[in-house]
Short mmCIF file of N, CA, C and O in Angstrom, two decimals:
data_model
loop_
_atom_site.label_atom_id
_atom_site.label_comp_id
_atom_site.label_asym_id
_atom_site.label_seq_id
_atom_site.Cartn_x
_atom_site.Cartn_y
_atom_site.Cartn_z
N MET A 231 -9.01 6.56 16.63
CA MET A 231 -7.63 6.69 15.82
C MET A 231 -7.63 6.06 14.42
O MET A 231 -6.72 6.22 13.70
N LYS A 232 -8.43 5.03 13.91
CA LYS A 232 -8.35 4.57 12.58
C LYS A 232 -8.67 5.80 11.61
O LYS A 232 -8.03 6.21 10.48
N THR A 233 -9.52 6.85 12.20
CA THR A 233 -9.81 7.94 11.29
C THR A 233 -8.61 9.21 11.01
O THR A 233 -8.12 9.35 10.13
N LEU A 234 -7.99 8.91 12.25
CA LEU A 234 -6.73 10.00 12.80
C LEU A 234 -5.58 9.63 11.36
O LEU A 234 -5.04 10.13 10.81
N MET A 235 -5.40 8.29 11.53
CA MET A 235 -4.38 7.77 10.83
C MET A 235 -4.83 7.72 9.32
O MET A 235 -3.88 8.23 8.30
N GLY A 236 -6.15 7.81 8.99
CA GLY A 236 -6.76 7.83 7.47
C GLY A 236 -6.11 9.38 7.04
O GLY A 236 -5.70 9.62 6.12
N TYR A 237 -6.53 10.48 7.99
CA TYR A 237 -6.18 11.69 7.67
C TYR A 237 -4.68 11.92 7.50
O TYR A 237 -4.33 12.58 6.70
N ILE A 238 -3.97 11.13 8.29
CA ILE A 238 -2.42 11.55 8.36
C ILE A 238 -2.01 11.16 6.80
O ILE A 238 -1.00 11.73 6.34
N SER A 239 -2.40 9.82 6.87
CA SER A 239 -1.61 9.32 5.54
C SER A 239 -2.24 9.93 3.89
O SER A 239 -1.30 10.29 3.55
N GLY A 240 -3.58 10.74 4.09
CA GLY A 240 -3.97 11.58 3.19
C GLY A 240 -3.23 12.84 2.97
O GLY A 240 -2.81 13.21 2.20
N LEU A 241 -2.72 13.13 4.16
CA LEU A 241 -1.82 14.55 4.32
C LEU A 241 -0.45 14.13 3.81
O LEU A 241 0.16 15.08 3.38
N LEU A 242 0.39 13.32 4.27
CA LEU A 242 1.39 12.51 3.69
C LEU A 242 1.33 12.69 2.09
O LEU A 242 2.38 12.83 1.34
N PHE A 243 0.33 11.66 1.36
CA PHE A 243 0.41 11.69 0.13
C PHE A 243 0.16 12.90 -0.43
O PHE A 243 0.61 13.13 -1.46
N GLY A 244 -0.63 13.85 0.08
CA GLY A 244 -0.63 15.53 -0.57
C GLY A 244 0.85 16.07 -0.52
O GLY A 244 0.93 16.39 -1.79
N LEU A 245 1.01 15.85 0.56
CA LEU A 245 2.07 16.71 0.37
C LEU A 245 3.53 16.03 -0.58
O LEU A 245 4.51 16.79 -1.05
N GLY A 246 3.16 14.80 -0.73
CA GLY A 246 4.49 14.26 -1.56
C GLY A 246 4.10 14.52 -2.89
O GLY A 246 5.04 14.71 -3.76
N LEU A 247 2.70 14.48 -3.31
CA LEU A 247 2.15 14.84 -4.52
C LEU A 247 3.03 16.33 -4.91
O LEU A 247 3.44 16.70 -5.79
N ALA A 248 2.47 17.25 -3.91
CA ALA A 248 2.87 18.27 -4.04
C ALA A 248 4.54 18.60 -3.90
O ALA A 248 4.81 19.51 -5.10
N LEU A 249 5.34 18.17 -3.31
CA LEU A 249 6.53 17.83 -3.56
C LEU A 249 7.50 17.69 -4.87
O LEU A 249 8.25 18.13 -5.06
N ALA A 250 6.52 16.64 -5.29
CA ALA A 250 6.85 15.89 -6.68
C ALA A 250 6.45 16.95 -7.98
O ALA A 250 6.92 16.38 -9.22
N GLY A 251 5.66 17.83 -7.39
CA GLY A 251 5.08 18.98 -8.64
C GLY A 251 4.11 18.48 -9.51
O GLY A 251 3.67 18.42 -10.24
N MET A 252 3.35 17.12 -8.82
CA MET A 252 2.15 16.54 -9.41
C MET A 252 0.78 17.16 -9.26
O MET A 252 0.15 17.01 -9.91
N THR A 253 0.65 18.49 -8.53
CA THR A 253 -0.38 19.13 -8.50
C THR A 253 0.14 20.39 -9.55
O THR A 253 -1.14 20.84 -9.61
N ASP A 254 0.78 20.39 -10.59
CA ASP A 254 0.73 21.08 -11.78
C ASP A 254 0.22 20.22 -12.77
O ASP A 254 0.97 19.68 -13.05
N PRO A 255 -1.01 20.53 -13.18
CA PRO A 255 -1.36 19.80 -14.28
C PRO A 255 -0.66 20.19 -15.72
O PRO A 255 -0.57 18.95 -16.32
N ALA A 256 0.06 20.85 -15.94
CA ALA A 256 1.11 21.28 -17.03
C ALA A 256 2.00 19.83 -16.98
O ALA A 256 2.41 19.26 -18.20
N ARG A 257 2.60 19.43 -15.69
CA ARG A 257 3.62 18.50 -15.65
C ARG A 257 2.96 17.04 -16.03
O ARG A 257 3.64 16.30 -16.76
N VAL A 258 1.71 17.06 -15.46
CA VAL A 258 0.90 15.70 -15.91
C VAL A 258 0.75 15.62 -17.16
O VAL A 258 0.88 14.65 -18.19
N LEU A 259 0.42 16.65 -17.85
CA LEU A 259 -0.31 16.89 -19.41
C LEU A 259 1.01 16.54 -20.59
O LEU A 259 1.09 15.77 -21.32
N GLY A 260 2.28 17.19 -19.97
CA GLY A 260 3.45 16.93 -20.52
C GLY A 260 3.85 15.79 -20.39
O GLY A 260 4.38 15.14 -21.25
N PHE A 261 3.51 14.58 -19.14
CA PHE A 261 3.73 13.46 -19.36
C PHE A 261 3.15 12.60 -20.36
O PHE A 261 3.61 11.94 -21.40
N LEU A 262 1.68 13.38 -20.74
CA LEU A 262 0.98 12.66 -21.68
C LEU A 262 1.20 13.01 -23.30
O LEU A 262 0.78 12.47 -24.12
N ASP A 263 2.19 14.14 -23.16
CA ASP A 263 2.33 14.39 -24.81
C ASP A 263 3.66 13.66 -24.82
O ASP A 263 4.79 14.13 -25.43
N ILE A 264 3.45 12.41 -25.27
CA ILE A 264 4.76 11.72 -25.66
C ILE A 264 5.12 11.88 -27.36
O ILE A 264 6.58 11.55 -27.19
N PHE A 265 4.68 12.46 -27.77
CA PHE A 265 5.15 12.77 -28.95
C PHE A 265 5.62 14.37 -29.39
O PHE A 265 6.16 15.12 -30.20
N GLY A 266 5.59 15.03 -28.18
CA GLY A 266 5.83 16.74 -28.10
C GLY A 266 7.15 16.84 -26.76
O GLY A 266 8.01 15.98 -26.96
N ALA A 267 6.95 17.82 -26.27
CA ALA A 267 7.79 18.10 -24.99
C ALA A 267 7.48 17.29 -23.89
O ALA A 267 7.15 17.54 -23.12
N TRP A 268 7.83 16.03 -24.08
CA TRP A 268 7.42 14.68 -23.32
C TRP A 268 8.19 14.87 -22.08
O TRP A 268 9.40 15.68 -21.67
N ASP A 269 7.54 15.16 -20.53
CA ASP A 269 8.21 15.34 -19.27
C ASP A 269 8.06 13.79 -18.82
O ASP A 269 6.71 13.72 -18.03
N PRO A 270 9.22 13.05 -18.51
CA PRO A 270 8.89 11.96 -17.64
C PRO A 270 8.80 12.02 -15.96
O PRO A 270 8.93 11.00 -15.38
N THR A 271 8.38 12.92 -15.39
CA THR A 271 8.49 13.11 -14.01
C THR A 271 7.33 12.14 -13.63
O THR A 271 7.66 11.30 -12.51
N LEU A 272 6.33 12.03 -14.20
CA LEU A 272 5.12 11.21 -13.52
C LEU A 272 5.80 9.84 -13.44
O LEU A 272 5.48 9.10 -12.45
N MET A 273 6.26 9.48 -14.23
CA MET A 273 6.99 8.28 -14.46
C MET A 273 7.40 8.00 -13.45
O MET A 273 7.65 6.52 -12.64
N PHE A 274 8.45 8.38 -12.66
CA PHE A 274 9.56 8.45 -11.64
C PHE A 274 8.67 8.53 -10.39
O PHE A 274 8.67 7.94 -9.12
N VAL A 275 7.70 9.58 -10.16
CA VAL A 275 6.80 9.40 -9.01
C VAL A 275 5.81 8.36 -9.07
O VAL A 275 5.84 7.27 -8.04
N LEU A 276 5.11 7.43 -10.07
CA LEU A 276 4.53 5.90 -10.02
C LEU A 276 5.43 5.37 -9.63
O LEU A 276 5.25 4.15 -9.31
N GLY A 277 6.62 5.30 -10.37
CA GLY A 277 7.83 4.11 -9.92
C GLY A 277 8.17 4.23 -8.55
O GLY A 277 8.22 2.98 -7.96
N GLY A 278 8.51 5.20 -7.95
CA GLY A 278 8.63 5.32 -6.67
C GLY A 278 7.29 4.90 -5.69
O GLY A 278 7.57 4.41 -4.58
N ALA A 279 6.24 4.98 -6.07
CA ALA A 279 5.01 4.72 -5.64
C ALA A 279 4.83 2.90 -5.73
O ALA A 279 4.56 2.52 -4.41
N VAL A 280 5.27 2.65 -6.93
CA VAL A 280 5.24 1.00 -6.92
C VAL A 280 6.30 0.38 -6.13
O VAL A 280 5.87 -0.59 -5.37
N VAL A 281 7.33 0.89 -6.08
CA VAL A 281 8.34 0.52 -5.04
C VAL A 281 8.07 0.59 -3.87
O VAL A 281 8.25 -0.45 -2.94
N THR A 282 7.69 1.57 -3.19
CA THR A 282 7.27 1.64 -1.93
C THR A 282 6.28 0.78 -1.08
O THR A 282 6.04 0.33 -0.51
N THR A 283 5.35 0.69 -2.21
CA THR A 283 4.01 -0.17 -1.68
C THR A 283 4.35 -1.55 -1.75
O THR A 283 4.38 -2.41 -1.11
N PHE A 284 5.63 -1.89 -2.91
CA PHE A 284 5.93 -3.43 -3.12
C PHE A 284 6.74 -3.86 -1.67
O PHE A 284 6.43 -4.61 -1.14
N ILE A 285 7.38 -2.49 -1.13
CA ILE A 285 8.07 -2.93 0.02
C ILE A 285 7.03 -3.01 1.23
O ILE A 285 7.52 -3.88 1.94
N GLY A 286 6.69 -1.81 1.40
CA GLY A 286 5.41 -2.08 2.12
C GLY A 286 4.78 -3.16 2.66
O GLY A 286 4.59 -3.45 3.80
N TYR A 287 3.84 -3.76 1.50
CA TYR A 287 3.49 -5.20 1.68
C TYR A 287 3.81 -5.90 2.18
O TYR A 287 3.75 -6.86 2.98
N ARG A 288 5.35 -6.09 1.77
CA ARG A 288 6.31 -7.09 2.54
C ARG A 288 6.10 -7.08 3.94
O ARG A 288 6.10 -7.86 4.56
N PHE A 289 6.58 -5.77 4.29
CA PHE A 289 6.48 -5.48 5.78
C PHE A 289 5.19 -5.76 6.48
O PHE A 289 5.15 -6.55 7.37
N VAL A 290 4.35 -5.52 5.67
CA VAL A 290 3.00 -5.56 6.46
C VAL A 290 2.53 -6.71 6.71
O VAL A 290 1.95 -7.07 7.43
N PHE A 291 2.56 -7.62 5.92
CA PHE A 291 2.18 -8.74 5.73
C PHE A 291 2.97 -9.73 6.46
O PHE A 291 2.34 -10.84 6.93
N ARG A 292 4.15 -9.38 7.22
CA ARG A 292 4.66 -10.24 8.12
C ARG A 292 4.23 -10.14 9.37
O ARG A 292 4.17 -10.90 10.22
N GLN A 293 3.24 -9.18 9.56
CA GLN A 293 2.58 -8.85 11.05
C GLN A 293 1.19 -9.92 11.28
O GLN A 293 0.67 -10.07 10.00
N GLU A 294 0.74 -10.21 12.45
CA GLU A 294 -0.52 -10.88 12.30
C GLU A 294 -1.80 -10.17 12.24
O GLU A 294 -2.56 -10.72 11.38
N GLN A 295 -1.67 -8.89 12.60
CA GLN A 295 -2.42 -8.17 12.40
C GLN A 295 -2.28 -6.54 12.29
O GLN A 295 -0.94 -6.34 12.27
N PRO A 296 -3.02 -5.79 11.61
CA PRO A 296 -2.34 -4.40 11.38
C PRO A 296 -2.55 -3.34 12.53
O PRO A 296 -3.05 -4.17 13.81
N LEU A 297 -1.61 -2.81 12.73
CA LEU A 297 -1.20 -1.90 13.90
C LEU A 297 -2.54 -1.11 14.48
O LEU A 297 -3.00 -1.12 15.54
N ILE A 298 -3.46 -0.53 13.33
CA ILE A 298 -4.63 0.12 13.90
C ILE A 298 -5.71 -0.85 12.99
O ILE A 298 -6.05 -0.69 11.95
N GLY A 299 -6.53 -1.25 13.92
CA GLY A 299 -7.60 -2.37 13.36
C GLY A 299 -7.33 -3.46 13.70
O GLY A 299 -6.35 -4.03 14.38
N GLU A 300 -8.43 -4.28 13.31
CA GLU A 300 -8.62 -5.43 13.70
C GLU A 300 -8.09 -6.90 12.87
O GLU A 300 -7.32 -7.46 12.75
N THR A 301 -8.28 -6.51 11.53
CA THR A 301 -7.77 -7.30 10.16
C THR A 301 -7.60 -6.48 9.15
O THR A 301 -7.85 -5.42 8.97
N PHE A 302 -6.56 -7.01 8.35
CA PHE A 302 -6.27 -6.35 7.17
C PHE A 302 -7.70 -6.46 6.24
O PHE A 302 -8.22 -7.58 6.18
N GLN A 303 -7.98 -5.45 5.50
CA GLN A 303 -9.09 -5.38 4.55
C GLN A 303 -8.38 -5.26 3.20
O GLN A 303 -7.67 -3.84 2.90
N LEU A 304 -8.74 -6.33 2.19
CA LEU A 304 -8.19 -6.41 1.02
C LEU A 304 -8.86 -6.43 -0.33
O LEU A 304 -10.11 -7.30 0.47
N PRO A 305 -9.02 -6.07 -0.93
CA PRO A 305 -10.18 -6.36 -2.09
C PRO A 305 -10.36 -7.80 -2.32
O PRO A 305 -9.07 -8.31 -2.40
N THR A 306 -11.42 -8.13 -2.69
CA THR A 306 -11.90 -9.43 -2.66
C THR A 306 -12.20 -9.66 -4.32
O THR A 306 -12.31 -10.78 -4.90
N ARG A 307 -12.58 -8.65 -4.71
CA ARG A 307 -13.57 -9.04 -6.30
C ARG A 307 -12.63 -9.12 -7.31
O ARG A 307 -11.29 -8.51 -7.17
N GLN A 308 -12.53 -9.84 -8.27
CA GLN A 308 -11.79 -9.92 -9.29
C GLN A 308 -12.05 -9.90 -10.63
O GLN A 308 -11.62 -9.89 -11.98
N ASP A 309 -13.71 -9.48 -10.43
CA ASP A 309 -14.32 -9.57 -12.15
C ASP A 309 -14.14 -8.36 -12.49
O ASP A 309 -14.15 -7.53 -11.87
N PHE A 310 -14.64 -7.90 -13.71
CA PHE A 310 -14.75 -6.62 -14.13
C PHE A 310 -16.11 -6.54 -14.69
O PHE A 310 -16.78 -7.41 -15.34
N ASP A 311 -16.54 -5.26 -14.81
CA ASP A 311 -18.30 -4.79 -15.11
C ASP A 311 -18.20 -3.82 -15.81
O ASP A 311 -17.18 -2.97 -15.82
N ALA A 312 -19.17 -3.26 -16.22
CA ALA A 312 -19.37 -2.02 -16.79
C ALA A 312 -18.88 -0.73 -16.30
O ALA A 312 -18.32 -0.01 -16.60
N ARG A 313 -19.40 -0.65 -14.77
CA ARG A 313 -19.12 0.12 -14.35
C ARG A 313 -17.45 0.17 -13.83
O ARG A 313 -17.52 1.57 -13.93
N LEU A 314 -16.84 -0.47 -13.92
CA LEU A 314 -15.67 -0.51 -13.30
C LEU A 314 -14.81 0.12 -14.88
O LEU A 314 -13.86 0.79 -14.87
N ILE A 315 -15.22 -0.48 -15.95
CA ILE A 315 -14.74 -0.04 -17.44
C ILE A 315 -15.18 1.41 -17.57
O ILE A 315 -14.08 1.94 -17.91
N GLY A 316 -16.15 1.41 -17.40
CA GLY A 316 -16.69 2.86 -17.54
C GLY A 316 -16.10 3.93 -16.72
O GLY A 316 -15.74 5.06 -17.28
N GLY A 317 -15.92 3.52 -15.33
CA GLY A 317 -15.61 4.63 -14.71
C GLY A 317 -13.92 4.45 -14.83
O GLY A 317 -13.36 5.97 -14.91
N SER A 318 -13.19 3.90 -15.32
CA SER A 318 -11.77 3.51 -15.61
C SER A 318 -11.65 4.94 -16.87
O SER A 318 -10.75 5.39 -16.64
N ALA A 319 -12.60 4.56 -17.83
CA ALA A 319 -12.49 5.46 -19.29
C ALA A 319 -12.51 7.07 -18.54
O ALA A 319 -12.02 7.76 -19.17
N LEU A 320 -13.99 6.94 -17.72
CA LEU A 320 -13.90 8.80 -17.67
C LEU A 320 -12.92 9.06 -16.61
O LEU A 320 -12.72 10.25 -17.32
N PHE A 321 -12.35 8.45 -15.96
CA PHE A 321 -11.23 8.60 -15.11
C PHE A 321 -9.92 9.50 -16.11
O PHE A 321 -9.48 10.29 -16.03
N GLY A 322 -9.68 8.31 -17.07
CA GLY A 322 -8.58 8.55 -17.91
C GLY A 322 -8.84 9.75 -18.62
O GLY A 322 -7.80 10.85 -19.16
N VAL A 323 -10.21 10.03 -19.50
CA VAL A 323 -10.40 11.02 -19.97
C VAL A 323 -10.33 12.28 -19.28
O VAL A 323 -9.77 13.31 -19.67
N GLY A 324 -11.01 12.18 -18.44
CA GLY A 324 -10.83 13.51 -17.27
C GLY A 324 -9.62 13.92 -17.34
O GLY A 324 -9.30 15.18 -16.55
N TRP A 325 -8.56 13.12 -16.55
CA TRP A 325 -7.02 13.31 -16.54
C TRP A 325 -6.36 13.48 -17.48
O TRP A 325 -5.78 14.82 -17.28
N GLY A 326 -6.86 13.22 -18.73
CA GLY A 326 -6.24 13.86 -19.94
C GLY A 326 -6.62 15.17 -20.16
O GLY A 326 -5.74 15.93 -20.74
N LEU A 327 -7.61 15.36 -19.90
CA LEU A 327 -8.57 16.71 -20.35
C LEU A 327 -8.00 17.76 -19.33
O LEU A 327 -7.22 19.01 -19.86
N SER A 328 -7.81 17.30 -18.06
CA SER A 328 -7.72 18.40 -17.06
C SER A 328 -6.17 18.60 -16.70
O SER A 328 -5.66 19.34 -16.07
N GLY A 329 -5.50 17.57 -16.78
CA GLY A 329 -4.22 17.61 -15.95
C GLY A 329 -4.42 16.74 -14.56
O GLY A 329 -3.47 16.66 -13.83
N TYR A 330 -5.54 16.87 -13.99
CA TYR A 330 -5.47 16.70 -12.51
C TYR A 330 -6.27 15.31 -12.46
O TYR A 330 -7.32 14.99 -12.98
N CYS A 331 -5.68 14.34 -11.73
CA CYS A 331 -6.50 13.28 -10.97
C CYS A 331 -7.01 13.63 -9.42
O CYS A 331 -6.70 14.59 -9.11
N PRO A 332 -7.60 13.15 -8.89
CA PRO A 332 -8.06 13.18 -7.69
C PRO A 332 -7.33 13.93 -6.41
O PRO A 332 -7.49 14.63 -5.99
N GLY A 333 -6.20 12.77 -6.34
CA GLY A 333 -5.14 13.30 -5.18
C GLY A 333 -4.63 14.64 -5.40
O GLY A 333 -4.70 15.59 -4.31
N PRO A 334 -3.96 15.05 -6.82
CA PRO A 334 -3.84 16.46 -6.77
C PRO A 334 -4.58 17.49 -6.63
O PRO A 334 -4.54 18.69 -6.18
N ALA A 335 -5.87 16.88 -7.08
CA ALA A 335 -6.58 17.89 -7.43
C ALA A 335 -7.41 18.47 -6.01
O ALA A 335 -7.36 19.70 -5.69
N ILE A 336 -7.38 17.69 -5.30
CA ILE A 336 -7.67 18.17 -4.14
C ILE A 336 -6.61 18.93 -3.11
O ILE A 336 -6.69 19.79 -2.36
N ALA A 337 -5.20 18.37 -3.40
CA ALA A 337 -4.21 18.98 -2.74
C ALA A 337 -4.07 20.43 -3.54
O ALA A 337 -3.19 20.91 -2.65
N SER A 338 -4.80 20.81 -4.55
CA SER A 338 -4.48 21.97 -5.12
C SER A 338 -5.87 22.83 -4.80
O SER A 338 -5.52 23.79 -5.14
N ILE A 339 -6.61 22.55 -3.82
CA ILE A 339 -7.54 23.23 -3.37
C ILE A 339 -7.29 24.45 -3.18
O ILE A 339 -8.17 25.85 -3.44
N ALA A 340 -6.21 24.62 -2.21
CA ALA A 340 -5.55 26.07 -1.95
C ALA A 340 -5.49 26.96 -2.95
O ALA A 340 -5.82 28.47 -2.66
N GLY A 341 -5.27 26.73 -4.17
CA GLY A 341 -4.90 27.51 -5.24
C GLY A 341 -5.72 27.42 -6.37
O GLY A 341 -5.69 27.20 -7.48
N LEU A 342 -7.38 27.44 -5.88
CA LEU A 342 -8.22 26.79 -6.98
C LEU A 342 -8.35 28.01 -8.14
O LEU A 342 -8.26 29.22 -8.12
N THR A 343 -8.68 27.32 -9.22
CA THR A 343 -8.52 28.01 -10.46
C THR A 343 -10.07 27.66 -11.05
O THR A 343 -10.76 26.57 -10.57
N ALA A 344 -10.57 28.15 -12.09
CA ALA A 344 -11.55 27.61 -12.74
C ALA A 344 -11.27 26.61 -13.29
O ALA A 344 -12.48 25.47 -13.11
N PRO A 345 -10.55 26.13 -14.15
CA PRO A 345 -10.08 24.44 -14.26
C PRO A 345 -10.36 23.54 -13.34
O PRO A 345 -10.84 22.57 -13.55
N LEU A 346 -9.38 24.03 -12.33
CA LEU A 346 -9.55 23.00 -11.30
C LEU A 346 -11.04 22.52 -10.84
O LEU A 346 -11.48 22.19 -10.23
N PHE A 347 -11.78 23.96 -10.48
CA PHE A 347 -13.19 23.81 -10.05
C PHE A 347 -13.98 23.16 -10.91
O PHE A 347 -14.92 22.25 -10.65
N ALA A 348 -13.78 23.15 -12.03
CA ALA A 348 -14.68 22.60 -13.24
C ALA A 348 -14.54 21.12 -12.80
O ALA A 348 -15.27 20.05 -12.87
N MET A 349 -12.95 20.77 -12.76
CA MET A 349 -12.48 19.29 -12.32
C MET A 349 -13.36 18.68 -11.29
O MET A 349 -13.69 17.58 -11.40
N LEU A 350 -13.19 19.58 -9.93
CA LEU A 350 -13.78 19.09 -8.98
C LEU A 350 -15.29 19.07 -8.78
O LEU A 350 -16.15 17.81 -8.58
N VAL A 351 -15.88 20.01 -9.89
CA VAL A 351 -17.74 19.80 -9.65
C VAL A 351 -17.67 18.44 -10.61
O VAL A 351 -18.72 17.35 -10.42
N ALA A 352 -16.97 18.14 -11.64
CA ALA A 352 -17.30 16.63 -12.44
C ALA A 352 -16.84 15.65 -11.75
O ALA A 352 -17.46 14.44 -11.89
N MET A 353 -15.77 15.72 -11.06
CA MET A 353 -15.56 14.60 -9.99
C MET A 353 -16.59 14.35 -8.95
O MET A 353 -17.04 13.11 -8.92
N VAL A 354 -17.28 15.18 -8.44
CA VAL A 354 -18.20 15.02 -7.46
C VAL A 354 -19.51 14.68 -7.79
O VAL A 354 -20.19 13.64 -7.55
N THR A 355 -19.78 14.95 -9.05
CA THR A 355 -20.99 14.63 -9.93
C THR A 355 -20.96 13.35 -10.23
O THR A 355 -21.79 12.60 -10.18
N GLY A 356 -19.39 12.76 -10.75
CA GLY A 356 -19.49 11.52 -11.23
C GLY A 356 -19.45 10.54 -9.97
O GLY A 356 -20.21 9.43 -9.79
N TRP A 357 -19.11 10.88 -9.07
CA TRP A 357 -19.25 10.08 -7.89
C TRP A 357 -20.63 10.07 -7.22
O TRP A 357 -21.29 8.88 -7.33
N PHE A 358 -21.55 11.02 -7.43
CA PHE A 358 -23.18 10.96 -7.14
C PHE A 358 -23.47 9.96 -8.41
O PHE A 358 -24.35 9.12 -7.80
N LEU A 359 -23.23 10.08 -9.75
CA LEU A 359 -24.06 9.05 -10.68
C LEU A 359 -23.26 7.81 -10.57
O LEU A 359 -24.35 6.95 -10.80
N ALA A 360 -22.31 7.55 -10.13
CA ALA A 360 -21.86 6.07 -9.91
C ALA A 360 -22.65 5.48 -8.79
O ALA A 360 -23.02 4.24 -8.70
N ARG A 361 -22.91 6.15 -7.52
CA ARG A 361 -23.95 5.60 -6.97
C ARG A 361 -25.30 5.53 -7.17
O ARG A 361 -25.88 4.60 -6.63
N ALA A 362 -25.68 6.36 -8.13
CA ALA A 362 -26.71 6.04 -8.67
C ALA A 362 -26.95 4.85 -9.52
O ALA A 362 -28.19 4.23 -9.59
N ILE A 363 -25.80 4.47 -10.14
CA ILE A 363 -25.95 3.04 -10.74
C ILE A 363 -26.13 1.95 -9.96
O ILE A 363 -25.27 1.83 -9.05
N PRO A 364 -26.96 1.08 -10.36
CA PRO A 364 -27.21 0.04 -9.40
C PRO A 364 -25.86 -1.14 -9.74
O PRO A 364 -25.94 -1.38 -10.90
N ALA A 365 -25.33 -1.47 -8.48
CA ALA A 365 -24.21 -2.54 -8.91
C ALA A 365 -24.95 -3.86 -8.79
O ALA A 365 -25.63 -4.04 -8.09
N ARG A 366 -23.76 -4.70 -9.59
CA ARG A 366 -24.55 -6.06 -9.60
C ARG A 366 -23.50 -6.82 -8.75
O ARG A 366 -22.46 -6.37 -8.53
N SER A 367 -24.36 -7.60 -7.74
CA SER A 367 -23.61 -8.42 -6.97
C SER A 367 -23.52 -9.80 -7.51
O SER A 367 -24.23 -10.66 -8.05
#
């Protein structure tokens, strides 16, 4: 049931990105072009996500346990390390160069283009490289 809920959540996320136009890399690149033809659409999508998350967390934490699962799973690490900083930098550079972040990229697979394919290959390569770099505990 937990896996099914994960798939349903991912489907809703992808549909939301598609409806908001975030699967179009030109829209994302337009947001990053603050001194040119700036497109504020991404700001409104991110703002909607923040508001939804804020309200959702208030509702969820009133519950004693999640509907699916035994306990809530929240991140506990609060430190910064080279892997986090490096991964964040690579994510930002990749997003800025391609106009895709992982969610919209996966949601756009049906209309696969050469730039999208290159971004997906780079993303998967990054996942494997990140796993190869030992984490400090």
